[in-house]
Short mmCIF file of C-alpha atoms in Angstrom, two decimals:
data_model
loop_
_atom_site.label_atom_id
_atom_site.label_comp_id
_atom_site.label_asym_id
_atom_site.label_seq_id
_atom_site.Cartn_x
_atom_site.Cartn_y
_atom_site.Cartn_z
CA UNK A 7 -14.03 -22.65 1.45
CA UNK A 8 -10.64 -24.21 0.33
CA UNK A 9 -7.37 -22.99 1.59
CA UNK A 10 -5.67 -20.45 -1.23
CA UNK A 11 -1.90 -21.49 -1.83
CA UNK A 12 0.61 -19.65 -4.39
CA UNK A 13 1.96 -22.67 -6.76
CA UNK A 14 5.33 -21.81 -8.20
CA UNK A 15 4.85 -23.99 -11.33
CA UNK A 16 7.94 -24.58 -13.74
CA UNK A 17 5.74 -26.34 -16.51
CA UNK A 18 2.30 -28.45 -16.65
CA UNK A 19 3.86 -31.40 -16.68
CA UNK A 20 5.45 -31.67 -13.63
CA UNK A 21 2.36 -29.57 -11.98
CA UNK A 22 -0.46 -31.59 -13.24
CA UNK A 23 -0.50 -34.41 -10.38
CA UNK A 24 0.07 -31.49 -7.48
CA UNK A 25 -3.02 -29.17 -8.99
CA UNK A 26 -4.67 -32.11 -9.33
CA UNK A 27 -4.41 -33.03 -6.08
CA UNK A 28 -4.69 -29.86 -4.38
CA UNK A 29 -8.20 -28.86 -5.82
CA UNK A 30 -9.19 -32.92 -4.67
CA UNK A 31 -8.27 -31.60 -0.86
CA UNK A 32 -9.77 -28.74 -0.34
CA UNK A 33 -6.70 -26.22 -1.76
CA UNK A 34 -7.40 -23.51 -4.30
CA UNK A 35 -3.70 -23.32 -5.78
CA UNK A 36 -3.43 -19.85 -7.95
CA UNK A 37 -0.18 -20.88 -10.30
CA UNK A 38 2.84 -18.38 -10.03
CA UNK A 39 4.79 -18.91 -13.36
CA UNK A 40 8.47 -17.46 -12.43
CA UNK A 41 11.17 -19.58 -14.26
CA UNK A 42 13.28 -16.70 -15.90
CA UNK A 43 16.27 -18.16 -15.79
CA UNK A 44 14.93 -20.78 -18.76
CA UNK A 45 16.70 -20.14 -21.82
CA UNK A 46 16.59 -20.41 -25.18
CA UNK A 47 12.96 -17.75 -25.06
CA UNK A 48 11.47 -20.50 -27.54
CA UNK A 49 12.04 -23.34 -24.03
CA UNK A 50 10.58 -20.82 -21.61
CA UNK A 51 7.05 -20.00 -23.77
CA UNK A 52 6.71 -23.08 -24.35
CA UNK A 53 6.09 -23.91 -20.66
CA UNK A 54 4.72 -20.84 -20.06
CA UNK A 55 2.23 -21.59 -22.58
CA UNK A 56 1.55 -24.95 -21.51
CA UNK A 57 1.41 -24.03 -17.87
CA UNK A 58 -1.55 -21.20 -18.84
CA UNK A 59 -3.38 -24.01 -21.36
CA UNK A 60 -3.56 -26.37 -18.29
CA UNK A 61 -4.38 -23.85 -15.76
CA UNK A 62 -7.57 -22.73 -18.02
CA UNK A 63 -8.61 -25.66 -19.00
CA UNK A 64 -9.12 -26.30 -15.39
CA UNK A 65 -10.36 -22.37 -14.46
CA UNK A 66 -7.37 -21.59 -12.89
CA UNK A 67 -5.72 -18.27 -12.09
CA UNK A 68 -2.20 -18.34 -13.22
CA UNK A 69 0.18 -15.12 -13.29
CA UNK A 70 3.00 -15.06 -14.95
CA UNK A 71 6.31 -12.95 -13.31
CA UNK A 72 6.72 -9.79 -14.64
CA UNK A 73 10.39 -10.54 -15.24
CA UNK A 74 11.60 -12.10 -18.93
CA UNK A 75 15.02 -13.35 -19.66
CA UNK A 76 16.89 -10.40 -20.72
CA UNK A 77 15.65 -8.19 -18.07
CA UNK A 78 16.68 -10.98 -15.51
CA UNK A 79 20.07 -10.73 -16.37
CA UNK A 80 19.74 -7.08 -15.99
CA UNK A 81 17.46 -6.87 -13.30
CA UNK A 82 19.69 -9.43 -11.01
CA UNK A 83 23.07 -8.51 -11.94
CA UNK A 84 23.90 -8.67 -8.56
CA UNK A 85 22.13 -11.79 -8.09
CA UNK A 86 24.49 -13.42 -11.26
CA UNK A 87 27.12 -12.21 -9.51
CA UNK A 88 27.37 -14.90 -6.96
CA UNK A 89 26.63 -17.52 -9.74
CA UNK A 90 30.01 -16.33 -10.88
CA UNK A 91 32.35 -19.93 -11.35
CA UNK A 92 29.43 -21.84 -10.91
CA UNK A 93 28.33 -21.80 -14.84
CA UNK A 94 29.73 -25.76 -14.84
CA UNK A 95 28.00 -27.07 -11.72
CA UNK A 96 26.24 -29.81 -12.57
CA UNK A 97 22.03 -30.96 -11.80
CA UNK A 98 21.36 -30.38 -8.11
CA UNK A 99 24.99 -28.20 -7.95
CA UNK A 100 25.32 -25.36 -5.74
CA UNK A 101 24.06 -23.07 -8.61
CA UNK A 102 20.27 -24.68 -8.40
CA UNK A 103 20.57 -23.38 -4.78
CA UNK A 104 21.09 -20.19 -5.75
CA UNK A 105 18.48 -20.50 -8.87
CA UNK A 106 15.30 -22.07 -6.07
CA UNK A 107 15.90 -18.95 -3.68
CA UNK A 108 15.53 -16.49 -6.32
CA UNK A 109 12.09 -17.93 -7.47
CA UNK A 110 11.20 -18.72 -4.62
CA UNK A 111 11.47 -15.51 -2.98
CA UNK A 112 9.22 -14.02 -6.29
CA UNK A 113 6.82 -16.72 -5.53
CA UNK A 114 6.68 -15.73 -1.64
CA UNK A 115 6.62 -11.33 -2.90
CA UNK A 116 3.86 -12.43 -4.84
CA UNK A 117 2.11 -14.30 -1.92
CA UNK A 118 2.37 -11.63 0.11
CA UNK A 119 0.97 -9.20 -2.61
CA UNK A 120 -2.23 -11.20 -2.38
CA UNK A 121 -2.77 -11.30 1.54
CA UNK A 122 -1.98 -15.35 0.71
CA UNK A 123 0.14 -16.93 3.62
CA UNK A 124 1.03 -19.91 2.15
CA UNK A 125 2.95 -21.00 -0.83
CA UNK A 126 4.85 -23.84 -2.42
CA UNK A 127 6.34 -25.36 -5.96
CA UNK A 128 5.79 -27.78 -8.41
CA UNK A 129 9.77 -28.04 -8.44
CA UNK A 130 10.45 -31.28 -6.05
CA UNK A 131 7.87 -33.48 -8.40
CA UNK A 132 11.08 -33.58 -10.96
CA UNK A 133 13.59 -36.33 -10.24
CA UNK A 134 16.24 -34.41 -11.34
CA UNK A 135 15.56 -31.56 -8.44
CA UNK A 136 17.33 -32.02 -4.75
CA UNK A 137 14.57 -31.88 -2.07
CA UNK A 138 16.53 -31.06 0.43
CA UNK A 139 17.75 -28.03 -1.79
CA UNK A 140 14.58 -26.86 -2.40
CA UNK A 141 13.01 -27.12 1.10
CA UNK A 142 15.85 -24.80 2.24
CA UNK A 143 15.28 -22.15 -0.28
CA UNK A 144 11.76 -22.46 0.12
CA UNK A 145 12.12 -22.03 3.88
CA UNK A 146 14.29 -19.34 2.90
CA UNK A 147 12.19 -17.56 0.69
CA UNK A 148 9.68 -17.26 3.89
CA UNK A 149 11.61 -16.09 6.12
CA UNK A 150 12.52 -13.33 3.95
CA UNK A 151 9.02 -12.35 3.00
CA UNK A 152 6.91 -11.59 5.82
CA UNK A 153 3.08 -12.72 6.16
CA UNK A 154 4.03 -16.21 4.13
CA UNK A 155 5.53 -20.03 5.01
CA UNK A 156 6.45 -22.25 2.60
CA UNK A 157 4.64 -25.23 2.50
CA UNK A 158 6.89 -28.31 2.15
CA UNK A 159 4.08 -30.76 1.36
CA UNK A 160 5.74 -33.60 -0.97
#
């Protein structure tokens, strides 16, 4: 029976080659779409649509977070807060830090939701991501969620 992992997944392209993969070895990867901090709306359903095309056309499971845009901002107020002076950090900046714990941590609520121990992200397949960044907020994310680990297969 293959191993069940939660795939945070920020759009099919960059998940294609991991799914791929996965279902090759033995993993049964159920997608976890969380990437509300995409804006314009028109950006974010456009990988959110792509992301559920893909994950069909294969007979996937994905879920999409309960949480859009505007209710983000609301929602995680708090959460903005400490982005507060970091609006001009640049790619890999100490913002994305921030940004990788927050999904991360929805990805590893979710996880947990299911009775899934493990999950992961599609995010360190993008050049323009920091691995090291995201290993720590997926570590992170675990050890704030009981019941999971974050898988840090590259």
């Amino acid at each position: 029976m293959p191993t069940p992992v939660v795939l945070h997944c920020c759009c099919a392209p960059c998940s294609s080659a991991i799914i791929e993969w996965m279902l090759q070895n033995d993993f049964q990867p159920i997608i976890f779409y969380c990437n509300p901090n995409i804006y314009p709306e028109k950006e974010y359903l456009i990988r959110r649509d792509e992301c559920t095309r893909y994950a069909q056309k294969l007979g996937l499971e994905i879920v999409e977070d309960d949480d859009c845009h505007e209710d983000w901002l609301k929602a995680h107020k708090d959460w903005l807060g400490c982005v507060k002076g970091l609006e001009n950090e640049p790619e890999r900046g100490s913002r994305c830090l921030l940004c990788f714990k927050q999904r991360l941590r929805a990805t590893a609520k979710f996880a947990q939701s299911r009775g899934i121990e493990l999950f992961t992200t599609t995010l360190a397949s993008s050049r323009w991501k920091s691995l090291p960044q995201i290993d720590e907020a997926g570590k992170w994310a675990a050890s704030q969620i009981e019941g999971t680990s974050y898988w840090d297969k590259n």
